[in-house]
Coordinates of C-alpha atoms in Angstrom, one line a residue:
M1 CA 133.8 114.7 99.5
Q2 CA 132.4 113.1 102.7
A3 CA 129.2 115.6 103.2
I4 CA 128.3 115.7 99.8
L5 CA 128.2 112.6 99.1
Q6 CA 125.7 111.7 102.9
L7 CA 123.6 114.7 101.5
L8 CA 123.4 112.8 98.3
V9 CA 122.6 110.0 99.7
S10 CA 119.6 111.5 101.8
G11 CA 118.6 113.9 98.2
V12 CA 117.6 110.2 96.4
L13 CA 116.2 108.7 99.1
L14 CA 114.0 111.6 100.6
G15 CA 112.9 112.6 96.9
G16 CA 111.7 108.2 96.0
V17 CA 109.9 108.6 99.1
Y18 CA 108.6 111.8 97.8
A19 CA 107.7 110.2 93.9
L20 CA 105.8 107.8 95.7
G21 CA 103.3 110.0 97.9
A22 CA 102.7 111.5 94.8
L23 CA 102.5 108.8 92.1
G24 CA 98.5 108.2 92.1
L25 CA 98.5 112.3 92.1
N26 CA 99.8 112.2 89.2
L27 CA 98.7 109.0 87.7
I28 CA 94.5 110.3 88.4
F29 CA 95.1 114.0 86.9
G30 CA 96.6 112.7 84.0
V31 CA 94.5 110.7 82.5
A32 CA 90.7 112.5 84.5
K33 CA 92.0 115.8 85.2
V34 CA 91.4 115.8 88.4
V35 CA 93.6 118.2 90.7
N36 CA 92.5 115.7 94.2
F37 CA 92.8 117.3 97.0
A38 CA 91.7 114.5 98.9
H39 CA 95.5 113.0 98.3
G40 CA 96.6 113.2 101.5
E41 CA 94.1 112.0 103.2
F42 CA 93.7 108.6 100.9
L43 CA 97.6 108.1 101.7
M44 CA 97.0 108.7 105.7
L45 CA 94.3 106.0 105.4
G46 CA 96.5 103.7 104.3
M47 CA 99.5 104.4 106.8
F48 CA 97.0 103.1 109.4
A49 CA 95.7 100.2 107.0
A50 CA 99.4 99.7 107.6
Y51 CA 99.6 100.3 111.3
W52 CA 97.0 98.1 112.6
L53 CA 97.7 95.4 109.9
M54 CA 100.6 95.2 112.1
T55 CA 99.7 95.3 115.2
L56 CA 96.5 93.0 114.4
T57 CA 98.2 90.0 112.5
G58 CA 102.1 90.9 112.7
I59 CA 102.1 91.5 108.6
N60 CA 104.8 93.8 108.5
P61 CA 103.7 96.7 106.6
Y62 CA 106.8 95.5 103.3
L63 CA 105.4 91.8 102.8
G64 CA 102.3 93.3 103.3
A65 CA 101.7 96.5 100.5
P66 CA 100.2 93.7 97.6
I67 CA 97.5 93.8 100.4
I68 CA 97.2 97.5 101.0
G69 CA 97.1 98.0 97.1
A70 CA 94.2 95.3 96.8
A71 CA 92.1 96.9 99.6
F72 CA 93.0 100.4 98.4
F73 CA 91.7 99.7 95.2
L74 CA 88.2 98.9 95.9
V75 CA 88.5 102.0 97.9
G76 CA 89.7 103.2 94.6
L77 CA 86.3 101.9 92.6
A78 CA 84.1 103.6 95.2
F79 CA 86.1 107.5 95.1
Y80 CA 84.8 107.5 91.5
A81 CA 81.1 105.3 91.6
G82 CA 80.1 107.0 95.0
L83 CA 81.5 110.7 93.9
M84 CA 83.9 111.6 91.3
R85 CA 81.5 110.0 88.4
F86 CA 79.1 113.3 88.8
T87 CA 81.6 115.8 89.1
I88 CA 83.9 115.0 86.4
Y89 CA 82.6 117.0 83.3
K90 CA 82.2 119.7 85.8
P91 CA 83.9 122.8 86.6
E92 CA 87.1 122.5 88.1
L93 CA 85.8 124.0 90.9
T94 CA 82.8 121.4 91.7
Q95 CA 85.8 118.9 92.1
V96 CA 88.0 121.3 93.9
F97 CA 85.0 121.0 96.7
A98 CA 84.2 117.8 96.1
T99 CA 87.8 116.4 96.6
L100 CA 88.3 119.6 99.7
G101 CA 84.9 118.4 101.2
L102 CA 85.9 114.3 101.3
S103 CA 89.7 115.2 102.6
I104 CA 88.6 117.1 105.7
L105 CA 86.0 114.2 106.6
L106 CA 88.5 110.9 105.7
Q107 CA 90.6 113.4 108.4
N108 CA 87.5 114.4 111.0
A109 CA 86.6 110.5 110.8
A110 CA 90.5 109.6 111.4
L111 CA 90.5 112.1 114.7
V112 CA 87.2 110.0 115.4
A113 CA 88.5 106.7 115.3
W114 CA 91.8 106.6 116.2
S115 CA 92.4 109.7 118.2
A116 CA 95.1 112.3 116.9
D117 CA 98.0 110.4 119.2
Y118 CA 101.7 109.4 116.8
R119 CA 101.1 105.9 116.3
T120 CA 104.8 104.0 114.0
I121 CA 105.9 100.8 114.3
Q122 CA 109.6 98.9 114.2
I123 CA 110.4 97.3 111.2
M124 CA 113.9 96.4 111.1
P125 CA 115.8 95.0 114.1
A126 CA 118.2 96.5 116.3
G127 CA 121.5 97.3 114.9
W128 CA 120.1 97.5 111.3
E129 CA 118.4 101.1 111.4
S130 CA 121.1 102.1 108.4
I131 CA 123.6 100.3 106.2
Q132 CA 126.7 102.3 105.3
V133 CA 127.8 102.6 102.1
L134 CA 131.2 103.6 100.5
G135 CA 131.1 105.9 103.8
A136 CA 127.1 107.1 103.9
Y137 CA 125.0 105.7 105.9
V138 CA 121.8 104.3 104.3
P139 CA 117.9 105.0 106.4
T140 CA 117.5 101.3 106.5
N141 CA 113.1 102.3 105.8
R142 CA 113.3 105.1 102.8
L143 CA 115.8 102.9 101.2
V144 CA 113.6 100.4 100.8
A145 CA 110.3 102.8 99.4
F146 CA 112.9 104.0 97.5
L147 CA 112.7 101.1 96.0
Y148 CA 109.5 100.6 96.7
A149 CA 108.9 103.3 93.8
V150 CA 111.4 102.5 91.3
A151 CA 110.1 98.7 91.0
I152 CA 105.7 100.7 91.0
L153 CA 106.9 103.4 88.6
L154 CA 107.9 100.7 86.1
A155 CA 105.2 98.2 86.9
V156 CA 102.8 101.7 86.0
L157 CA 105.3 101.9 83.0
V158 CA 104.3 98.6 81.9
F159 CA 100.7 98.3 82.7
L160 CA 100.0 101.6 80.6
R161 CA 102.0 100.5 77.8
S162 CA 101.4 96.3 77.0
T163 CA 98.0 95.8 78.5
F164 CA 94.6 96.8 76.7
I165 CA 92.9 98.8 80.0
G166 CA 96.5 100.4 79.9
R167 CA 96.8 101.7 76.3
A168 CA 92.9 102.8 76.8
I169 CA 93.6 104.9 79.9
E170 CA 97.3 106.2 78.0
A171 CA 94.3 107.3 75.1
V172 CA 92.1 108.8 77.1
S173 CA 94.7 111.1 78.9
Q174 CA 95.7 111.9 75.0
D175 CA 92.6 113.0 73.4
L176 CA 89.1 111.6 75.0
V177 CA 87.4 112.4 72.0
A178 CA 89.4 109.9 69.6
A179 CA 89.6 107.6 72.5
R180 CA 85.6 107.6 72.7
L181 CA 85.5 107.6 68.5
M182 CA 87.5 104.6 69.0
G183 CA 84.9 103.2 71.1
I184 CA 87.3 103.1 73.8
D185 CA 84.2 103.6 77.0
P186 CA 85.8 107.0 79.3
D187 CA 84.3 106.3 82.8
R188 CA 85.7 102.8 82.6
V189 CA 89.4 104.4 81.7
F190 CA 88.1 106.7 84.9
L191 CA 86.4 103.4 86.8
M192 CA 90.3 101.9 86.1
T193 CA 92.8 105.1 86.7
F194 CA 91.0 106.2 89.9
G195 CA 91.7 102.2 91.8
L196 CA 94.8 102.1 90.9
G197 CA 96.5 105.6 91.6
I198 CA 94.5 105.2 94.9
A199 CA 95.8 101.6 95.7
I200 CA 99.7 103.0 94.6
T201 CA 98.9 106.1 97.7
G202 CA 97.5 103.4 99.8
V203 CA 101.5 100.6 98.9
A204 CA 102.8 104.5 100.0
G205 CA 101.2 105.3 102.9
G206 CA 101.5 101.9 103.8
V207 CA 105.0 101.4 103.2
L208 CA 106.2 104.9 104.3
M209 CA 104.5 104.2 108.0
P210 CA 107.5 102.6 109.2
S211 CA 109.9 106.8 108.3
F212 CA 107.1 108.6 109.5
Y213 CA 104.1 108.9 112.2
A214 CA 100.5 108.6 111.8
F215 CA 98.1 111.7 113.5
P216 CA 94.5 112.4 111.6
S217 CA 96.2 115.6 109.6
V218 CA 99.7 114.1 108.8
G219 CA 97.6 114.0 105.1
S220 CA 97.9 117.9 104.0
F221 CA 102.3 117.8 104.8
F222 CA 102.7 114.7 102.2
V223 CA 99.3 117.0 99.9
L224 CA 101.1 119.3 99.2
V225 CA 104.6 117.5 98.5
A226 CA 103.0 116.2 96.3
F227 CA 101.7 119.3 94.4
V228 CA 104.7 120.7 94.7
V229 CA 106.4 116.5 93.4
V230 CA 103.8 117.2 90.3
V231 CA 104.0 120.8 88.7
L232 CA 107.8 120.2 89.3
G233 CA 108.3 116.7 87.1
G234 CA 105.0 117.2 85.1
L235 CA 101.4 117.8 85.0
G236 CA 100.0 114.0 84.2
S237 CA 103.6 113.5 82.9
I238 CA 104.2 109.3 85.4
T239 CA 108.7 109.7 84.7
G240 CA 108.4 113.4 86.0
T241 CA 107.2 112.8 89.3
I242 CA 110.3 110.3 89.7
L243 CA 112.2 113.1 88.5
G244 CA 110.8 116.1 90.8
G245 CA 111.1 114.1 93.7
L246 CA 114.3 113.6 92.9
L247 CA 114.6 117.4 92.5
L248 CA 113.0 118.3 95.4
G249 CA 114.8 116.1 97.5
L250 CA 118.3 116.7 96.6
V251 CA 117.2 121.1 96.8
E252 CA 115.3 120.7 100.0
T253 CA 118.5 118.5 101.7
G254 CA 121.2 120.6 100.5
I255 CA 118.9 123.5 101.9
G256 CA 118.2 122.1 105.3
Y257 CA 122.1 121.5 105.6
V258 CA 123.5 125.4 104.7
A259 CA 119.8 127.2 105.9
P260 CA 118.0 123.9 108.5
D261 CA 115.6 127.1 109.5
L262 CA 114.3 127.8 105.9
K263 CA 114.4 124.2 104.8
E264 CA 110.3 124.2 105.1
A265 CA 109.9 126.8 102.6
T266 CA 112.0 124.7 99.7
H267 CA 108.5 123.4 98.9
F268 CA 106.7 126.5 98.4
V269 CA 109.4 128.4 96.6
L270 CA 109.9 126.0 94.5
L271 CA 106.6 125.5 93.2
I272 CA 106.2 130.0 93.1
L273 CA 108.9 129.4 90.7
L274 CA 107.8 126.3 88.6
L275 CA 104.7 128.3 88.4
A276 CA 105.8 131.4 87.5
V277 CA 108.5 130.4 85.1
R278 CA 107.2 126.8 83.9
P279 CA 103.6 125.6 84.5
H280 CA 103.9 122.1 82.4
G281 CA 106.6 121.5 84.4
L282 CA 110.0 119.3 83.0
L283 CA 108.3 116.9 81.7
G284 CA 104.9 118.2 81.4
V285 CA 103.2 118.6 78.2
K286 CA 102.3 122.1 77.8
G287 CA 98.8 123.2 79.0
A288 CA 98.2 120.5 80.5
E289 CA 97.3 122.5 83.3
K290 CA 95.2 124.2 81.5
E291 CA 93.4 121.0 80.4
T292 CA 89.6 120.2 81.8
L293 CA 87.2 117.1 80.1
K294 CA 84.1 118.5 77.3

Protein backbone atom coordinates (compact mmCIF):
# COMPACT_ATOMS: atom_id res chain seq x y z
CA MET A 1 0.00 0.00 0.00
CA GLN A 2 2.85 2.37 0.86
CA ALA A 3 4.50 1.67 -2.49
CA ILE A 4 1.27 2.41 -4.36
CA LEU A 5 0.85 5.71 -2.53
CA GLN A 6 4.44 6.67 -3.36
CA LEU A 7 3.89 5.80 -7.03
CA LEU A 8 0.72 7.89 -7.15
CA VAL A 9 2.41 10.89 -5.56
CA SER A 10 5.44 10.62 -7.83
CA GLY A 11 3.25 10.16 -10.91
CA VAL A 12 1.02 13.15 -10.15
CA LEU A 13 3.98 15.45 -9.48
CA LEU A 14 5.79 14.28 -12.62
CA GLY A 15 2.57 14.80 -14.58
CA GLY A 16 2.31 18.35 -13.27
CA VAL A 17 5.85 19.02 -14.47
CA TYR A 18 5.01 17.64 -17.92
CA ALA A 19 1.77 19.63 -18.13
CA LEU A 20 3.55 22.85 -17.20
CA GLY A 21 6.08 22.28 -19.98
CA ALA A 22 3.35 21.63 -22.57
CA LEU A 23 0.85 24.37 -21.70
CA GLY A 24 2.36 27.08 -23.91
CA LEU A 25 2.60 24.72 -26.89
CA ASN A 26 -1.08 23.79 -26.70
CA LEU A 27 -2.20 27.39 -26.22
CA ILE A 28 -0.46 28.48 -29.42
CA PHE A 29 -1.80 25.52 -31.36
CA GLY A 30 -5.33 26.03 -30.05
CA VAL A 31 -5.47 29.58 -31.40
CA ALA A 32 -3.05 29.82 -34.33
CA LYS A 33 -3.08 26.13 -35.37
CA VAL A 34 0.72 26.25 -35.45
CA VAL A 35 2.80 23.33 -34.14
CA ASN A 36 5.86 25.05 -32.69
CA PHE A 37 8.86 22.74 -33.12
CA ALA A 38 11.03 25.34 -31.36
CA HIS A 39 8.98 24.94 -28.17
CA GLY A 40 11.67 22.86 -26.46
CA GLU A 41 14.32 25.46 -27.20
CA PHE A 42 12.24 28.26 -25.68
CA LEU A 43 11.87 26.10 -22.57
CA MET A 44 15.63 25.51 -22.60
CA LEU A 45 16.19 29.29 -22.77
CA GLY A 46 13.83 29.68 -19.81
CA MET A 47 15.98 27.25 -17.84
CA PHE A 48 19.14 29.20 -18.68
CA ALA A 49 17.37 32.47 -17.86
CA ALA A 50 16.59 31.10 -14.40
CA TYR A 51 20.16 29.85 -13.99
CA TRP A 52 21.74 33.19 -14.86
CA LEU A 53 19.14 35.15 -12.88
CA MET A 54 20.10 33.29 -9.73
CA THR A 55 23.81 33.17 -10.52
CA LEU A 56 24.11 36.88 -11.24
CA THR A 57 21.51 38.40 -8.92
CA GLY A 58 20.74 35.71 -6.35
CA ILE A 59 17.01 35.72 -7.22
CA ASN A 60 15.72 32.16 -7.26
CA PRO A 61 13.41 31.20 -10.18
CA TYR A 62 10.39 30.63 -7.95
CA LEU A 63 10.45 34.29 -6.94
CA GLY A 64 11.84 35.49 -10.28
CA ALA A 65 9.15 33.78 -12.39
CA PRO A 66 7.33 37.10 -13.11
CA ILE A 67 10.60 38.60 -14.39
CA ILE A 68 11.22 35.60 -16.65
CA GLY A 69 7.59 35.65 -17.81
CA ALA A 70 7.75 39.35 -18.72
CA ALA A 71 11.01 38.89 -20.64
CA PHE A 72 9.71 35.88 -22.55
CA PHE A 73 6.45 37.65 -23.34
CA LEU A 74 8.55 40.13 -25.31
CA VAL A 75 10.44 37.20 -26.88
CA GLY A 76 7.10 35.72 -27.94
CA LEU A 77 6.03 39.00 -29.52
CA ALA A 78 9.30 39.12 -31.45
CA PHE A 79 8.89 35.46 -32.45
CA TYR A 80 5.53 36.19 -34.04
CA ALA A 81 6.37 39.58 -35.53
CA GLY A 82 9.74 38.50 -36.90
CA LEU A 83 8.92 35.01 -38.20
CA MET A 84 5.48 33.51 -37.71
CA ARG A 85 3.58 36.52 -39.06
CA PHE A 86 4.93 35.62 -42.50
CA THR A 87 3.99 31.93 -42.27
CA ILE A 88 0.72 31.98 -40.29
CA TYR A 89 -1.49 31.50 -43.37
CA LYS A 90 1.02 29.39 -45.28
CA PRO A 91 0.87 25.57 -45.71
CA GLU A 92 1.72 23.50 -42.65
CA LEU A 93 5.10 22.44 -44.05
CA THR A 94 6.18 26.08 -44.23
CA GLN A 95 5.43 26.50 -40.53
CA VAL A 96 7.17 23.21 -39.70
CA PHE A 97 10.36 24.20 -41.52
CA ALA A 98 10.30 27.72 -40.06
CA THR A 99 9.97 26.56 -36.44
CA LEU A 100 12.33 23.61 -36.95
CA GLY A 101 14.95 25.93 -38.42
CA LEU A 102 14.53 28.29 -35.45
CA SER A 103 14.92 25.30 -33.13
CA ILE A 104 18.27 24.37 -34.71
CA LEU A 105 19.40 28.01 -34.61
CA LEU A 106 18.54 28.50 -30.93
CA GLN A 107 20.10 25.19 -29.90
CA ASN A 108 23.39 25.97 -31.65
CA ALA A 109 23.40 29.56 -30.42
CA ALA A 110 23.07 28.25 -26.85
CA LEU A 111 25.88 25.79 -27.50
CA VAL A 112 28.17 28.60 -28.67
CA ALA A 113 27.17 30.93 -25.84
CA TRP A 114 27.19 28.51 -22.90
CA SER A 115 28.99 25.38 -24.15
CA ALA A 116 27.64 21.86 -23.64
CA ASP A 117 28.21 21.88 -19.87
CA TYR A 118 25.36 20.72 -17.64
CA ARG A 119 24.16 23.36 -15.21
CA THR A 120 21.75 23.29 -12.29
CA ILE A 121 20.92 25.36 -9.24
CA GLN A 122 20.19 24.48 -5.62
CA ILE A 123 17.13 26.20 -4.18
CA MET A 124 16.04 24.23 -1.17
CA PRO A 125 18.30 24.17 1.89
CA ALA A 126 19.80 20.90 3.06
CA GLY A 127 17.18 18.66 4.61
CA TRP A 128 14.31 20.26 2.65
CA GLU A 129 14.83 18.39 -0.62
CA SER A 130 11.72 16.36 0.17
CA ILE A 131 8.91 16.29 2.70
CA GLN A 132 6.96 13.34 4.04
CA VAL A 133 3.17 13.27 3.61
CA LEU A 134 1.21 10.24 4.85
CA GLY A 135 4.36 8.17 4.61
CA ALA A 136 5.11 9.19 1.00
CA TYR A 137 8.19 11.26 0.15
CA VAL A 138 7.37 14.37 -1.90
CA PRO A 139 10.26 16.09 -3.75
CA THR A 140 9.93 19.77 -2.84
CA ASN A 141 11.02 21.11 -6.23
CA ARG A 142 8.50 18.89 -8.05
CA LEU A 143 5.78 19.99 -5.63
CA VAL A 144 6.47 23.67 -6.33
CA ALA A 145 6.47 23.01 -10.09
CA PHE A 146 3.11 21.22 -9.75
CA LEU A 147 1.63 24.14 -7.81
CA TYR A 148 2.90 26.53 -10.49
CA ALA A 149 1.24 24.38 -13.17
CA VAL A 150 -2.11 24.55 -11.38
CA ALA A 151 -1.77 28.29 -10.71
CA ILE A 152 -0.84 29.08 -14.31
CA LEU A 153 -3.70 26.95 -15.65
CA LEU A 154 -6.21 28.79 -13.44
CA ALA A 155 -4.72 32.17 -14.37
CA VAL A 156 -4.94 31.38 -18.09
CA LEU A 157 -8.55 30.21 -17.79
CA VAL A 158 -9.52 33.36 -15.85
CA PHE A 159 -7.69 35.53 -18.40
CA LEU A 160 -9.42 33.88 -21.36
CA ARG A 161 -12.89 34.17 -19.84
CA SER A 162 -12.68 37.49 -17.99
CA THR A 163 -10.85 39.89 -20.32
CA PHE A 164 -11.67 41.31 -23.73
CA ILE A 165 -8.45 40.06 -25.35
CA GLY A 166 -8.99 36.69 -23.70
CA ARG A 167 -12.47 36.37 -25.18
CA ALA A 168 -11.07 37.51 -28.53
CA ILE A 169 -8.47 34.74 -28.34
CA GLU A 170 -11.20 32.19 -27.66
CA ALA A 171 -13.28 33.56 -30.53
CA VAL A 172 -10.42 33.25 -33.00
CA SER A 173 -9.63 29.74 -31.78
CA GLN A 174 -13.24 28.68 -32.40
CA ASP A 175 -13.98 30.42 -35.72
CA LEU A 176 -11.54 32.77 -37.43
CA VAL A 177 -14.01 33.97 -40.09
CA ALA A 178 -16.76 34.74 -37.57
CA ALA A 179 -14.25 36.55 -35.35
CA ARG A 180 -13.21 38.73 -38.29
CA LEU A 181 -16.85 39.56 -39.02
CA MET A 182 -17.26 40.66 -35.39
CA GLY A 183 -14.44 43.18 -35.82
CA ILE A 184 -11.65 41.21 -34.10
CA ASP A 185 -8.17 41.71 -35.55
CA PRO A 186 -6.67 38.19 -35.91
CA ASP A 187 -3.09 39.47 -36.23
CA ARG A 188 -3.34 41.22 -32.88
CA VAL A 189 -4.81 38.09 -31.32
CA PHE A 190 -2.03 35.91 -32.77
CA LEU A 191 0.57 38.38 -31.50
CA MET A 192 -0.82 38.25 -27.96
CA THR A 193 -1.21 34.47 -28.11
CA PHE A 194 2.41 33.89 -29.09
CA GLY A 195 3.52 36.34 -26.41
CA LEU A 196 1.45 34.57 -23.76
CA GLY A 197 2.41 31.06 -24.94
CA ILE A 198 6.15 31.77 -24.98
CA ALA A 199 5.89 33.58 -21.61
CA ILE A 200 4.30 30.46 -20.08
CA THR A 201 7.03 28.32 -21.66
CA GLY A 202 9.78 30.56 -20.29
CA VAL A 203 8.28 30.46 -16.79
CA ALA A 204 7.97 26.67 -17.09
CA GLY A 205 11.65 26.41 -17.93
CA GLY A 206 12.57 28.62 -14.99
CA VAL A 207 10.43 26.68 -12.53
CA LEU A 208 11.75 23.34 -13.79
CA MET A 209 15.39 24.44 -13.58
CA PRO A 210 15.93 23.27 -9.96
CA SER A 211 14.64 19.78 -10.88
CA PHE A 212 16.59 19.24 -14.12
CA TYR A 213 19.96 20.01 -15.68
CA ALA A 214 20.12 22.76 -18.27
CA PHE A 215 22.15 22.18 -21.44
CA PRO A 216 21.62 23.28 -25.05
CA SER A 217 19.86 20.12 -26.26
CA VAL A 218 17.60 19.57 -23.23
CA GLY A 219 14.70 20.97 -25.24
CA SER A 220 14.73 17.89 -27.48
CA PHE A 221 13.48 15.80 -24.56
CA PHE A 222 10.88 18.30 -23.41
CA VAL A 223 9.42 18.92 -26.86
CA LEU A 224 8.73 15.19 -27.30
CA VAL A 225 7.04 15.04 -23.91
CA ALA A 226 5.06 18.20 -24.71
CA PHE A 227 3.76 16.72 -27.97
CA VAL A 228 2.66 13.54 -26.20
CA VAL A 229 0.90 15.54 -23.47
CA VAL A 230 -0.87 17.73 -26.03
CA VAL A 231 -2.06 14.71 -28.05
CA LEU A 232 -3.18 12.90 -24.89
CA GLY A 233 -5.13 15.80 -23.44
CA GLY A 234 -6.51 17.12 -26.70
CA LEU A 235 -5.26 19.51 -29.34
CA GLY A 236 -6.27 23.03 -28.33
CA SER A 237 -7.64 22.04 -24.91
CA ILE A 238 -5.98 23.92 -22.05
CA THR A 239 -7.63 21.77 -19.38
CA GLY A 240 -6.73 18.68 -21.39
CA THR A 241 -3.06 19.62 -21.06
CA ILE A 242 -3.21 19.09 -17.31
CA LEU A 243 -5.13 15.84 -17.76
CA GLY A 244 -2.67 14.60 -20.40
CA GLY A 245 0.31 15.49 -18.24
CA LEU A 246 -1.10 13.68 -15.22
CA LEU A 247 -1.94 10.61 -17.30
CA LEU A 248 1.53 10.47 -18.84
CA GLY A 249 3.19 10.99 -15.46
CA LEU A 250 1.20 8.20 -13.81
CA VAL A 251 1.73 5.74 -16.68
CA GLU A 252 5.44 6.50 -16.95
CA THR A 253 5.95 6.18 -13.19
CA GLY A 254 4.06 2.89 -13.07
CA ILE A 255 5.95 1.38 -16.00
CA GLY A 256 9.23 2.68 -14.59
CA TYR A 257 8.52 0.83 -11.34
CA VAL A 258 7.60 -2.46 -13.04
CA ALA A 259 10.03 -2.37 -15.99
CA PRO A 260 12.55 0.49 -15.77
CA ASP A 261 14.07 -0.37 -19.16
CA LEU A 262 10.74 0.43 -20.86
CA LYS A 263 10.26 3.80 -19.18
CA GLU A 264 11.55 5.87 -22.08
CA ALA A 265 9.39 3.95 -24.56
CA THR A 266 6.25 5.10 -22.75
CA HIS A 267 6.12 8.38 -24.66
CA PHE A 268 6.28 6.74 -28.07
CA VAL A 269 3.79 3.98 -27.25
CA LEU A 270 1.19 6.38 -25.88
CA LEU A 271 1.66 8.76 -28.80
CA ILE A 272 1.18 5.98 -31.38
CA LEU A 273 -1.85 4.55 -29.58
CA LEU A 274 -3.57 7.93 -29.25
CA LEU A 275 -2.92 8.88 -32.87
CA ALA A 276 -4.36 5.55 -34.00
CA VAL A 277 -7.39 5.38 -31.69
CA ARG A 278 -8.29 8.97 -30.71
CA PRO A 279 -6.20 11.54 -32.65
CA HIS A 280 -8.13 14.49 -31.19
CA GLY A 281 -7.20 13.46 -27.63
CA LEU A 282 -9.24 13.02 -24.48
CA LEU A 283 -10.76 16.52 -24.34
CA GLY A 284 -9.93 17.84 -27.80
CA VAL A 285 -12.50 18.77 -30.43
CA LYS A 286 -12.88 16.15 -33.13
CA GLY A 287 -11.16 17.35 -36.28
CA ALA A 288 -8.89 19.84 -34.49
CA GLU A 289 -5.86 17.87 -35.59
CA LYS A 290 -6.79 18.64 -39.22
CA GLU A 291 -7.65 22.33 -38.86
CA THR A 292 -5.66 25.00 -40.62
CA LEU A 293 -6.12 28.74 -40.96
CA LYS A 294 -7.64 30.00 -44.20
